[in-house]
CSV table of C-alpha atoms in Angstrom, one decimal:
chain,number,residue,atom,x,y,z
Z,1,MET,CA,0.0,0.0,0.0
Z,2,SER,CA,1.5,3.3,-0.9
Z,3,GLN,CA,1.4,6.1,1.6
Z,4,GLU,CA,2.3,9.7,1.6
Z,5,ILE,CA,4.3,12.1,3.7
Z,6,ALA,CA,2.6,14.7,5.9
Z,7,VAL,CA,4.1,17.9,7.3
Z,8,VAL,CA,2.8,19.7,10.3
Z,9,GLY,CA,4.1,23.1,11.4
Z,10,SER,CA,4.2,26.8,10.7
Z,11,PRO,CA,3.5,27.9,7.1
Z,12,GLU,CA,7.3,28.8,6.8
Z,13,PHE,CA,8.2,25.3,7.8
Z,14,THR,CA,5.7,23.5,5.4
Z,15,THR,CA,6.3,25.6,2.3
Z,16,GLY,CA,9.6,24.0,1.6
Z,17,PHE,CA,8.2,20.5,1.8
Z,18,ARG,CA,5.3,21.6,-0.4
Z,19,LEU,CA,8.0,22.7,-2.9
Z,20,ALA,CA,9.3,19.1,-2.9
Z,21,GLY,CA,5.8,17.8,-3.6
Z,22,VAL,CA,4.3,17.0,-0.3
Z,23,ARG,CA,0.6,17.7,-0.5
Z,24,ARG,CA,-0.6,16.7,2.9
Z,25,PHE,CA,0.2,19.5,5.3
Z,26,GLU,CA,-1.3,21.1,8.3
Z,27,ASN,CA,-0.4,24.8,8.6
Z,28,VAL,CA,-0.5,26.1,12.1
Z,29,PRO,CA,0.7,29.7,12.6
Z,30,ASP,CA,3.1,30.3,15.5
Z,31,ASP,CA,0.6,32.2,17.6
Z,32,GLU,CA,-2.1,29.5,17.3
Z,33,LYS,CA,0.2,26.6,18.1
Z,34,GLU,CA,-0.8,26.2,21.7
Z,35,SER,CA,-4.4,25.7,20.8
Z,36,GLU,CA,-4.4,24.3,17.3
Z,37,LEU,CA,-1.2,22.1,17.1
Z,38,ASP,CA,-2.7,19.2,19.1
Z,39,ASP,CA,-5.6,18.8,16.7
Z,40,ALA,CA,-3.4,19.2,13.6
Z,41,VAL,CA,-1.0,16.5,14.8
Z,42,THR,CA,-3.8,14.1,15.8
Z,43,THR,CA,-5.4,14.5,12.4
Z,44,ALA,CA,-2.1,13.6,10.7
Z,45,LEU,CA,-1.5,10.7,13.0
Z,46,ASP,CA,-5.1,9.3,12.4
Z,47,ASP,CA,-4.8,9.5,8.6
Z,48,GLU,CA,-4.3,6.0,7.4
Z,49,ASP,CA,-2.8,7.2,4.1
Z,50,VAL,CA,0.0,8.9,5.9
Z,51,GLY,CA,3.2,6.9,6.5
Z,52,ILE,CA,5.6,9.6,7.8
Z,53,VAL,CA,4.8,12.8,9.7
Z,54,VAL,CA,7.4,15.5,9.6
Z,55,MET,CA,7.6,18.1,12.4
Z,56,HIS,CA,9.9,20.6,13.8
Z,57,ASP,CA,11.6,19.8,17.1
Z,58,ASP,CA,10.6,23.0,18.8
Z,59,ASP,CA,6.9,22.3,18.0
Z,60,LEU,CA,6.9,19.3,20.3
Z,61,ASP,CA,6.9,21.7,23.3
Z,62,HIS,CA,3.6,23.1,22.2
Z,63,LEU,CA,1.9,19.6,22.3
Z,64,SER,CA,-0.2,18.4,25.2
Z,65,ARG,CA,1.3,15.5,27.2
Z,66,ASN,CA,-0.9,12.8,25.7
Z,67,VAL,CA,-0.4,13.9,22.1
Z,68,ARG,CA,3.4,14.3,22.7
Z,69,GLN,CA,3.5,10.8,24.0
Z,70,ASN,CA,1.6,9.5,20.9
Z,71,VAL,CA,4.1,11.4,18.8
Z,72,GLU,CA,7.1,9.9,20.5
Z,73,THR,CA,5.9,6.3,20.5
Z,74,SER,CA,3.9,6.2,17.3
Z,75,VAL,CA,5.2,3.6,14.7
Z,76,GLU,CA,2.5,3.8,12.1
Z,77,PRO,CA,2.8,6.6,11.0
Z,78,VAL,CA,6.3,7.3,12.3
Z,79,VAL,CA,7.0,10.9,13.3
Z,80,VAL,CA,10.4,12.4,12.3
Z,81,THR,CA,11.3,15.6,13.9
Z,82,ILE,CA,14.0,17.9,12.5
Z,83,GLY,CA,15.5,21.1,13.6
Z,84,SER,CA,17.5,22.3,16.5
Z,85,GLY,CA,18.0,19.3,18.8
Z,86,THR,CA,19.7,16.0,18.2
Z,87,GLY,CA,16.4,14.5,17.4
Z,88,GLY,CA,14.9,11.4,18.7
Z,89,GLY,CA,12.8,13.2,21.3
Z,90,GLY,CA,11.5,10.5,23.6
Z,91,LEU,CA,13.8,7.9,22.0
Z,92,ARG,CA,16.6,8.8,24.3
Z,93,ASP,CA,14.4,8.1,27.4
Z,94,GLN,CA,13.2,4.9,25.8
Z,95,ILE,CA,16.8,3.7,25.2
Z,96,LYS,CA,17.6,4.6,28.8
Z,97,ARG,CA,14.7,2.6,30.0
Z,98,ALA,CA,15.2,-0.4,27.8
Z,99,ILE,CA,18.9,-0.8,27.7
Z,100,GLY,CA,19.7,0.8,31.0
Z,101,ILE,CA,22.4,3.1,29.7
Z,102,ASP,CA,22.1,6.5,28.1
Z,103,LEU,CA,23.7,5.6,24.8
Z,104,MET,CA,23.1,9.0,23.2
Z,105,GLU,CA,24.9,10.9,25.9
Z,106,GLU,CA,28.3,9.5,24.9
Z,107,ASP,CA,27.8,10.5,21.3
Z,108,GLU,CA,26.8,14.0,22.2
Z,109,GLU,CA,29.9,14.4,24.5
Z,110,GLU,CA,32.0,13.0,21.6
Z,111,ASP,CA,30.5,15.6,19.3
Z,112,SER,CA,31.1,18.4,21.7
Z,113,ASP,CA,34.7,17.3,22.2
Z,114,SER,CA,35.4,17.2,18.5
Z,115,GLU,CA,34.0,20.7,18.2
L,1,MET,CA,3.3,-19.2,47.3
L,2,ALA,CA,5.4,-21.9,48.9
L,3,LYS,CA,2.7,-22.5,51.5
L,4,ASP,CA,-0.1,-22.7,48.9
L,5,VAL,CA,0.9,-25.9,47.4
L,6,LYS,CA,0.0,-29.3,48.8
L,7,PRO,CA,3.1,-31.3,49.8
L,8,THR,CA,2.6,-34.3,47.6
L,9,ARG,CA,4.9,-36.2,45.3
L,10,LYS,CA,2.7,-35.3,42.3
L,11,ASN,CA,3.0,-31.6,43.0
L,12,LEU,CA,6.7,-31.9,43.4
L,13,MET,CA,7.1,-33.6,40.0
L,14,GLU,CA,4.9,-30.9,38.4
L,15,ILE,CA,7.0,-28.2,40.0
L,16,GLU,CA,10.2,-29.8,38.9
L,17,ASP,CA,8.9,-29.9,35.3
L,18,ARG,CA,7.9,-26.2,35.5
L,19,ILE,CA,11.3,-25.3,36.9
L,20,GLU,CA,13.0,-27.1,34.0
L,21,LEU,CA,10.7,-25.3,31.5
L,22,SER,CA,11.2,-21.9,33.1
L,23,GLU,CA,15.0,-22.3,33.3
L,24,ARG,CA,15.1,-23.2,29.6
L,25,GLY,CA,12.8,-20.3,28.7
L,26,HIS,CA,14.9,-17.9,30.9
L,27,GLY,CA,18.1,-19.0,29.0
L,28,THR,CA,16.4,-18.6,25.6
L,29,LEU,CA,15.0,-15.2,26.5
L,30,GLU,CA,18.3,-14.0,27.9
L,31,LYS,CA,19.9,-14.9,24.6
L,32,LYS,CA,17.1,-13.2,22.7
L,33,ARG,CA,17.6,-10.0,24.7
L,34,ASP,CA,21.4,-9.9,24.2
L,35,GLY,CA,20.9,-10.6,20.5
L,36,LEU,CA,18.3,-7.8,20.2
L,37,ILE,CA,20.6,-5.4,22.0
L,38,MET,CA,23.4,-6.2,19.6
L,39,GLU,CA,21.2,-5.7,16.6
L,40,PHE,CA,19.9,-2.4,18.2
L,41,MET,CA,23.5,-1.1,18.6
L,42,ASP,CA,24.0,-1.6,14.8
L,43,ILE,CA,20.8,0.3,14.1
L,44,LEU,CA,21.7,3.0,16.6
L,45,ASP,CA,25.1,3.6,14.8
L,46,LYS,CA,23.2,3.8,11.5
L,47,ALA,CA,20.6,6.2,13.1
L,48,GLN,CA,23.3,8.5,14.3
L,49,ASP,CA,24.7,8.8,10.8
L,50,VAL,CA,21.3,9.3,9.3
L,51,ARG,CA,20.5,12.0,12.0
L,52,GLY,CA,23.7,13.8,11.2
L,53,ASP,CA,22.9,13.8,7.5
L,54,LEU,CA,19.3,14.9,8.2
L,55,ALA,CA,20.5,17.9,10.2
L,56,ASP,CA,22.9,19.0,7.4
L,57,ASP,CA,20.3,18.5,4.7
L,58,TYR,CA,17.8,20.6,6.8
L,59,ASP,CA,20.3,23.4,7.3
L,60,GLN,CA,21.1,23.4,3.6
L,61,ALA,CA,17.4,23.4,2.6
L,62,GLN,CA,16.6,26.2,5.1
L,63,ARG,CA,19.4,28.3,3.6
L,64,LYS,CA,18.2,27.7,0.0
L,65,ILE,CA,14.6,28.5,0.7
L,66,ASN,CA,15.4,31.6,2.7
L,67,MET,CA,17.5,32.7,-0.2
L,68,ALA,CA,14.7,32.1,-2.6
L,69,ARG,CA,12.3,33.9,-0.3
L,70,ALA,CA,14.6,36.9,0.0
L,71,MET,CA,15.2,37.1,-3.7
L,72,GLU,CA,11.9,36.1,-5.2
L,73,GLY,CA,9.5,37.0,-2.4
L,74,ASP,CA,7.4,34.8,-0.2
L,75,VAL,CA,4.4,34.9,-2.6
L,76,ALA,CA,6.4,33.5,-5.5
L,77,VAL,CA,7.8,30.7,-3.4
L,78,ARG,CA,4.4,29.7,-2.1
L,79,GLY,CA,2.9,30.0,-5.5
L,80,ALA,CA,5.5,27.6,-6.9
L,81,ALA,CA,4.9,25.3,-4.0
L,82,ALA,CA,1.2,25.2,-4.6
L,83,ALA,CA,1.7,24.3,-8.3
L,84,LEU,CA,3.4,21.0,-7.7
L,85,GLN,CA,1.8,18.1,-9.6
L,86,GLU,CA,3.9,15.1,-8.7
L,87,HIS,CA,3.7,13.9,-5.1
L,88,PRO,CA,6.2,11.7,-3.4
L,89,GLU,CA,4.8,8.3,-2.3
L,90,ILE,CA,6.2,5.7,0.0
L,91,THR,CA,5.6,2.0,0.1
L,92,THR,CA,6.5,-0.1,3.1
L,93,GLU,CA,7.9,-3.6,3.1
L,94,SER,CA,8.8,-5.5,6.2
L,95,LYS,CA,11.9,-7.2,7.3
L,96,ASN,CA,12.3,-9.5,10.3
L,97,ILE,CA,15.1,-9.0,12.8
L,98,MET,CA,14.9,-11.7,15.5
L,99,GLY,CA,11.1,-11.7,15.5
L,100,VAL,CA,10.7,-7.9,15.3
L,101,VAL,CA,9.1,-6.8,12.1
L,102,VAL,CA,10.8,-3.6,11.0
L,103,PRO,CA,9.8,-1.6,7.9
L,104,GLN,CA,11.8,-1.0,4.8
L,105,ILE,CA,10.5,2.1,3.2
L,106,GLU,CA,10.7,2.5,-0.5
L,107,SER,CA,10.1,5.9,-1.9
L,108,SER,CA,9.0,7.0,-5.4
L,109,ARG,CA,8.8,10.3,-7.1
L,110,VAL,CA,10.8,12.2,-4.5
L,111,SER,CA,13.5,13.6,-6.8
L,112,LYS,CA,12.0,15.2,-9.8
L,113,ASP,CA,13.3,16.8,-13.0
L,114,LEU,CA,12.7,20.5,-13.5
L,115,SER,CA,10.0,19.7,-16.1
L,116,GLU,CA,8.2,17.3,-13.8
L,117,ARG,CA,7.8,19.8,-11.0
L,118,GLY,CA,4.8,21.5,-12.5
L,119,TYR,CA,5.6,25.2,-12.0
L,120,GLY,CA,6.5,27.1,-15.1
L,121,ILE,CA,10.1,27.6,-15.9
L,122,MET,CA,9.5,31.1,-17.1
L,123,GLY,CA,7.8,32.4,-14.0
L,124,THR,CA,10.3,31.1,-11.5
L,125,SER,CA,13.9,31.5,-10.9
L,126,ALA,CA,16.8,29.0,-10.3
L,127,ARG,CA,16.8,29.8,-6.6
L,128,ILE,CA,13.3,28.2,-6.3
L,129,ASP,CA,14.7,25.2,-8.3
L,130,GLU,CA,17.6,24.9,-5.9
L,131,ALA,CA,15.3,25.2,-2.9
L,132,ALA,CA,13.0,22.5,-4.3
L,133,GLU,CA,16.0,20.3,-5.0
L,134,ALA,CA,17.4,20.7,-1.5
L,135,TYR,CA,14.0,19.9,0.0
L,136,GLU,CA,13.8,16.8,-2.2
L,137,ASP,CA,17.2,15.7,-0.8
L,138,LEU,CA,15.9,16.4,2.7
L,139,LEU,CA,12.8,14.2,2.0
L,140,GLU,CA,15.1,11.4,1.0
L,141,SER,CA,17.0,11.7,4.3
L,142,ILE,CA,13.7,12.0,6.2
L,143,ILE,CA,12.4,8.7,4.7
L,144,LEU,CA,15.7,7.0,5.6
L,145,ALA,CA,15.5,8.4,9.1
L,146,ALA,CA,11.9,7.3,9.4
L,147,GLU,CA,12.8,3.7,8.5
L,148,VAL,CA,15.7,3.6,11.0
L,149,GLU,CA,13.7,5.3,13.8
L,150,THR,CA,10.7,3.0,13.4
L,151,ALA,CA,13.1,0.1,13.5
L,152,MET,CA,14.7,1.5,16.6
L,153,LYS,CA,11.3,2.1,18.3
L,154,LYS,CA,10.1,-1.4,17.6
L,155,MET,CA,13.4,-3.0,18.7
L,156,LEU,CA,13.3,-1.0,21.9
L,157,ARG,CA,9.8,-2.1,22.6
L,158,GLU,CA,10.8,-5.7,22.1
L,159,ILE,CA,13.9,-5.4,24.2
L,160,GLU,CA,11.8,-3.9,27.0
L,161,THR,CA,9.3,-6.7,26.9
L,162,THR,CA,12.0,-9.4,26.7
L,163,LYS,CA,13.8,-7.7,29.6
L,164,ARG,CA,10.6,-7.7,31.7
L,165,ARG,CA,10.1,-11.4,30.9
L,166,VAL,CA,13.7,-12.3,31.8
L,167,ASN,CA,13.4,-10.4,35.0
L,168,ALA,CA,10.0,-11.8,36.0
L,169,LEU,CA,11.4,-15.3,35.4
L,170,GLU,CA,14.6,-14.6,37.2
L,171,PHE,CA,13.4,-12.7,40.2
L,172,LYS,CA,9.8,-13.9,40.7
L,173,LEU,CA,8.8,-17.1,39.0
L,174,LEU,CA,11.9,-19.2,39.5
L,175,PRO,CA,12.5,-18.2,43.2
L,176,ASP,CA,8.9,-19.0,43.9
L,177,LEU,CA,9.2,-22.4,42.2
L,178,TYR,CA,12.4,-23.1,44.1
L,179,ASP,CA,10.7,-22.2,47.4
L,180,SER,CA,7.8,-24.5,46.6
L,181,GLN,CA,10.1,-27.3,45.6
L,182,GLU,CA,12.1,-26.9,48.9
L,183,TYR,CA,9.0,-26.7,50.9
L,184,ILE,CA,7.5,-29.9,49.4
L,185,GLU,CA,10.8,-31.7,49.7
L,186,GLN,CA,11.2,-30.8,53.3
L,187,LYS,CA,7.5,-31.7,54.1
L,188,LEU,CA,7.9,-35.1,52.3
L,189,GLU,CA,11.1,-35.8,54.2
L,190,GLU,CA,9.4,-34.9,57.5
L,191,GLN,CA,6.5,-37.2,56.6
L,192,GLU,CA,9.0,-40.0,55.8
L,193,ARG,CA,10.7,-39.4,59.1
L,194,GLU,CA,7.4,-39.4,61.0
L,195,GLU,CA,6.4,-42.6,59.1
L,196,THR,CA,9.7,-44.3,60.1
L,197,PHE,CA,9.2,-43.2,63.7
L,198,ARG,CA,5.6,-44.4,63.7
L,199,LEU,CA,6.6,-47.8,62.3
L,200,LYS,CA,9.3,-48.1,64.9
L,201,LYS,CA,6.9,-47.2,67.6
L,202,ILE,CA,4.3,-49.7,66.3
L,203,LYS,CA,7.0,-52.4,66.2
L,204,GLU,CA,8.1,-51.6,69.7
L,205,LYS,CA,4.5,-51.7,70.9
L,206,LYS,CA,3.9,-55.0,69.1
L,207,GLU,CA,7.0,-56.5,70.5
L,208,GLN,CA,6.0,-55.3,73.9
L,209,GLU,CA,2.5,-56.8,73.5
L,210,GLU,CA,4.0,-60.0,72.3
L,211,LYS,CA,6.4,-60.1,75.2
L,212,GLU,CA,3.6,-59.4,77.6
L,213,ALA,CA,1.5,-62.1,76.0
L,214,ARG,CA,4.3,-64.5,76.2
L,215,GLU,CA,4.9,-63.6,79.9
L,216,ALA,CA,1.3,-63.9,80.7
L,217,GLU,CA,1.2,-67.3,78.9
L,218,ALA,CA,4.2,-68.3,80.9
L,219,ASP,CA,2.7,-67.1,84.1
L,220,GLU,CA,-0.5,-69.0,83.4
L,221,ASP,CA,1.5,-72.2,82.7
L,222,ASP,CA,3.3,-71.7,86.0
L,223,ILE,CA,0.1,-71.3,87.9
L,224,GLU,CA,-1.4,-74.4,86.4
L,225,ILE,CA,1.7,-76.4,87.3
L,226,ASP,CA,1.6,-75.1,90.8
L,227,GLU,CA,-2.1,-75.8,91.2
L,228,ALA,CA,-1.5,-79.3,89.9
L,229,ASP,CA,1.2,-79.8,92.5
L,230,MET,CA,-0.9,-78.6,95.4
L,231,GLU,CA,-3.9,-80.9,94.6
L,232,PRO,CA,-4.0,-84.2,96.7
L,233,PRO,CA,-4.0,-87.6,94.9
L,234,ALA,CA,-7.6,-88.6,94.2
L,235,THR,CA,-7.0,-92.4,94.5
L,236,GLY,CA,-6.0,-92.4,98.2
L,237,GLY,CA,-8.8,-93.2,100.8
L,238,VAL,CA,-9.0,-92.0,104.3
L,239,PRO,CA,-5.8,-93.2,106.0
L,240,GLY,CA,-6.3,-95.5,108.8
L,241,ASN,CA,-9.5,-97.0,107.5
């Protein structure tokens, strides 16, 4: 079954992806993120034709607790966050819980050493 | 739990069977957990590379689109974005890593030629083309990242479940079963000792009774003999007659 990519975020964020051909997008202006972003993300996650949801890292902070947890653990569709942070979001906590060691910490330290 | 079981030989045999099965399962699950963690480490390395590329691609795409916006204006960029005809699609196939089904995402129509994009060549500039190209590259990276991250999430879930099972067996089920086994063994040994003691007692009692019976018989015989000795001879008449 072929699926599509969806983008959720501010109009500035989604425009670029639309330029690459992504037609499923949820535009949420910055000043409406607190109230509207939850619904936009939930809509994208519930859409069966969507296989990947792209979001900005900083937008995760505007999400409510439940939706954020869904975003972090969702596998179908998978949410890929890009932007400022190292990415992964809740992945780091999940790794810490499952393996028992913070594997991502080492890499970050290595990165900062090399800088 | 140890006190809940009836101390019978049948229960002991059942518990011994369960211990054998649980120990075997514990060993297998431990191996599965270690195997999963090793596979996960490989995926994690790959994920870190992909993440690095993704960040670079995003920076590049941001720079290109900002440049396009600055030179052509926001309206022109949005106009071009709205004109796109071809849409990227992804198809998911699955791969099995130690029982965990991880997706393999194939993408189509992500990278497009200038003529396939749908916006007119005349109305737009090369900067918009460059931005579109950069975002197409970014999408490729995102699709790769999605594949790797889904695999990681699924593997982590499986590792967590397996770890819980191993711990439950190691720290709850097996100790309980060992306790029950020990309890039944001790109870059975105690019963055996009681039985031996009882048999001994019965034997002693029986011997005592037999002895008493023999003594009583011997006493009776003695009395009869005595009585026989004391009786006068019946044939003799009155002396002197």
